[in-house]
PDB file of C-alpha atoms in Angstrom:
ATOM      1  CA  MET A 357      -5.082  27.930   7.228  1.00 68.00           C
ATOM      2  CA  VAL A 358      -3.465  25.409   9.195  1.00 70.00           C
ATOM      3  CA  ASP A 359      -0.843  26.614  11.879  1.00 77.00           C
ATOM      4  CA  ALA A 360       2.241  24.478  11.271  1.00 73.00           C
ATOM      5  CA  SER A 361       3.738  24.241  14.235  1.00 77.00           C
ATOM      6  CA  LYS A 362       0.928  21.992  15.908  1.00 86.00           C
ATOM      7  CA  LEU A 363       1.531  19.281  12.869  1.00 87.00           C
ATOM      8  CA  PRO A 364       3.065  16.679  14.270  1.00 92.00           C
ATOM      9  CA  SER A 365       6.336  15.576  12.435  1.00 92.00           C
ATOM     10  CA  PRO A 366       6.910  13.491  10.271  1.00 93.00           C
ATOM     11  CA  GLU A 367       9.074  11.089  12.794  1.00 94.00           C
ATOM     12  CA  GLU A 368       5.878  11.006  15.184  1.00 94.00           C
ATOM     13  CA  MET A 369       4.067  10.276  12.311  1.00 94.00           C
ATOM     14  CA  ILE A 370       5.852   7.856  11.316  1.00 93.00           C
ATOM     15  CA  ALA A 371       6.330   6.498  15.327  1.00 94.00           C
ATOM     16  CA  ARG A 372       1.874   6.954  14.755  1.00 92.00           C
ATOM     17  CA  PHE A 373       1.684   4.990  11.536  1.00 91.00           C
ATOM     18  CA  LYS A 374       3.476   2.051  12.928  1.00 91.00           C
ATOM     19  CA  GLU A 375       1.828   1.786  16.296  1.00 91.00           C
ATOM     20  CA  ILE A 376      -1.341   1.614  14.216  1.00 91.00           C
ATOM     21  CA  ARG A 377       0.346  -0.434  12.467  1.00 89.00           C
ATOM     22  CA  SER A 378       0.998  -3.631  14.745  1.00 89.00           C
ATOM     23  CA  SER A 379      -1.975  -2.891  16.245  1.00 85.00           C
ATOM     24  CA  LYS A 380      -4.849  -5.655  16.040  1.00 77.00           C
ATOM     25  CA  ARG A 381      -7.298  -3.426  15.362  1.00 77.00           C
ATOM     26  CA  THR A 382      -6.885  -2.822  11.455  1.00 77.00           C
ATOM     27  CA  ASP A 383      -7.453  -5.228   9.117  1.00 83.00           C
ATOM     28  CA  GLY A 384      -4.661  -6.276   6.131  1.00 81.00           C
ATOM     29  CA  TYR A 385      -5.808  -2.878   3.981  1.00 83.00           C
ATOM     30  CA  GLY A 386      -6.187  -1.077   6.638  1.00 87.00           C
ATOM     31  CA  ARG A 387      -1.727  -1.970   7.793  1.00 88.00           C
ATOM     32  CA  TRP A 388      -1.227  -1.803   3.735  1.00 90.00           C
ATOM     33  CA  LEU A 389      -2.860   2.088   4.122  1.00 91.00           C
ATOM     34  CA  LEU A 390      -0.574   2.446   6.723  1.00 93.00           C
ATOM     35  CA  LEU A 391       3.173   1.414   5.361  1.00 94.00           C
ATOM     36  CA  ILE A 392       1.823   3.694   2.486  1.00 95.00           C
ATOM     37  CA  LYS A 393       1.631   6.315   4.582  1.00 96.00           C
ATOM     38  CA  GLU A 394       4.673   5.446   6.151  1.00 96.00           C
ATOM     39  CA  LEU A 395       6.056   4.968   3.503  1.00 96.00           C
ATOM     40  CA  ARG A 396       5.909   8.448   1.913  1.00 97.00           C
ATOM     41  CA  VAL A 397       6.351   9.768   4.697  1.00 97.00           C
ATOM     42  CA  ARG A 398       9.057   8.602   5.339  1.00 96.00           C
ATOM     43  CA  HIS A 399      11.205   9.144   1.699  1.00 97.00           C
ATOM     44  CA  ASN A 400       8.778  12.276   0.444  1.00 97.00           C
ATOM     45  CA  VAL A 401       6.972   9.781  -1.986  1.00 97.00           C
ATOM     46  CA  SER A 402       4.357   9.953  -4.467  1.00 96.00           C
ATOM     47  CA  ILE A 403       1.743   6.777  -3.315  1.00 95.00           C
ATOM     48  CA  LEU A 404       2.619   5.026  -6.881  1.00 94.00           C
ATOM     49  CA  CYS A 405       6.405   5.235  -5.916  1.00 96.00           C
ATOM     50  CA  ALA A 406       5.735   4.099  -2.059  1.00 96.00           C
ATOM     51  CA  GLU A 407       3.347   1.614  -3.355  1.00 95.00           C
ATOM     52  CA  ARG A 408       5.965   0.455  -5.775  1.00 94.00           C
ATOM     53  CA  MET A 409       8.538   0.724  -2.782  1.00 95.00           C
ATOM     54  CA  ALA A 410       6.763  -1.516  -1.011  1.00 95.00           C
ATOM     55  CA  LEU A 411       5.838  -4.543  -3.196  1.00 94.00           C
ATOM     56  CA  GLU A 412       9.924  -4.713  -3.975  1.00 93.00           C
ATOM     57  CA  ASN A 413      10.118  -6.945  -1.086  1.00 92.00           C
ATOM     58  CA  ARG A 414       8.562 -10.134  -1.985  1.00 91.00           C
ATOM     59  CA  HIS A 415       7.291 -11.507   1.012  1.00 92.00           C
ATOM     60  CA  ARG A 416       5.119  -8.575   0.734  1.00 90.00           C
ATOM     61  CA  ARG A 417       4.024  -8.893  -2.430  1.00 91.00           C
ATOM     62  CA  ARG A 418       3.381 -11.871  -2.659  1.00 91.00           C
ATOM     63  CA  TRP A 419       1.002 -11.633   0.447  1.00 89.00           C
ATOM     64  CA  VAL A 420      -0.766  -8.510  -1.735  1.00 91.00           C
ATOM     65  CA  GLU A 421      -0.779 -10.841  -4.873  1.00 88.00           C
ATOM     66  CA  LYS A 422      -2.530 -13.622  -2.797  1.00 89.00           C
ATOM     67  CA  GLN A 423      -5.199 -10.637  -0.978  1.00 89.00           C
ATOM     68  CA  ILE A 424      -5.972  -9.499  -4.264  1.00 89.00           C
ATOM     69  CA  ASN A 425      -6.684 -12.898  -5.396  1.00 86.00           C
ATOM     70  CA  THR A 426      -8.631 -13.769  -2.915  1.00 87.00           C
ATOM     71  CA  ASN A 427     -10.749 -10.753  -1.649  1.00 87.00           C
ATOM     72  CA  GLN A 428     -13.258  -9.316  -3.042  1.00 90.00           C
ATOM     73  CA  ARG A 429     -12.575  -5.187  -1.462  1.00 89.00           C
ATOM     74  CA  CYS A 430      -8.664  -5.672  -2.322  1.00 90.00           C
ATOM     75  CA  ARG A 431      -9.623  -7.123  -6.150  1.00 91.00           C
ATOM     76  CA  LYS A 432     -11.944  -4.030  -6.268  1.00 93.00           C
ATOM     77  CA  TYR A 433      -8.752  -1.884  -5.325  1.00 92.00           C
ATOM     78  CA  ALA A 434      -6.838  -3.553  -7.782  1.00 93.00           C
ATOM     79  CA  LEU A 435      -8.838  -2.751 -10.206  1.00 94.00           C
ATOM     80  CA  ALA A 436      -9.220   0.377  -9.394  1.00 95.00           C
ATOM     81  CA  HIS A 437      -5.289   1.385  -9.287  1.00 94.00           C
ATOM     82  CA  ILE A 438      -5.628   0.167 -13.176  1.00 94.00           C
ATOM     83  CA  ARG A 439      -7.498   2.261 -14.117  1.00 95.00           C
ATOM     84  CA  HIS A 440      -6.470   4.924 -12.094  1.00 94.00           C
ATOM     85  CA  ASN A 441      -2.840   4.363 -13.101  1.00 93.00           C
ATOM     86  CA  GLY A 442      -3.237   2.952 -16.480  1.00 93.00           C
ATOM     87  CA  ASP A 443       0.133   2.294 -17.752  1.00 92.00           C
ATOM     88  CA  ALA A 444       2.153   3.117 -14.775  1.00 93.00           C
ATOM     89  CA  ALA A 445      -0.222   0.596 -12.786  1.00 94.00           C
ATOM     90  CA  LEU A 446       2.328  -1.000 -10.960  1.00 94.00           C
ATOM     91  CA  ILE A 447      -0.181  -4.697 -11.081  1.00 92.00           C
ATOM     92  CA  GLU A 448      -2.402  -5.713 -14.671  1.00 91.00           C
ATOM     93  CA  ARG A 449      -5.438  -7.697 -14.754  1.00 90.00           C
ATOM     94  CA  GLU A 450      -4.457 -11.545 -16.365  1.00 88.00           C
ATOM     95  CA  GLY A 451      -8.310 -13.366 -16.944  1.00 89.00           C
ATOM     96  CA  GLU A 452      -9.681 -14.232 -13.065  1.00 85.00           C
ATOM     97  CA  THR A 453      -5.976 -13.222 -11.610  1.00 86.00           C
ATOM     98  CA  PHE A 454      -3.674 -10.516 -10.946  1.00 88.00           C
ATOM     99  CA  ASN A 455       0.237 -10.375 -11.562  1.00 87.00           C
ATOM    100  CA  PHE A 456       2.488  -7.838 -10.435  1.00 88.00           C
ATOM    101  CA  ARG A 457       4.692  -5.095 -12.938  1.00 85.00           C
ATOM    102  CA  VAL A 458       7.849  -5.016 -10.543  1.00 76.00           C
ATOM    103  CA  ARG A 459       9.759  -7.690  -9.772  1.00 62.00           C
TER     104      ARG A 459
END
């Protein structure tokens, strides 16, 4: 059993995620994961909802689209997202490229 009094507060967690995200220690995919974690804590939402919120920003969406269409690791995660989420997936594969269902 975890002692709740020893857990960081949501504000502390958000600050920590932001700090790590802004450092040069993480790659693009790591920063994406930290953003999703931050949104989940801040808004108390599911992973899929946090991803949808993140992709509502067109600049971020354009960056993610470029990553999944050019980076093999990101492409693998995009395929896993589609497999895991089925019809609720935020992206779809069209031939060799991926497009967003979120606008």
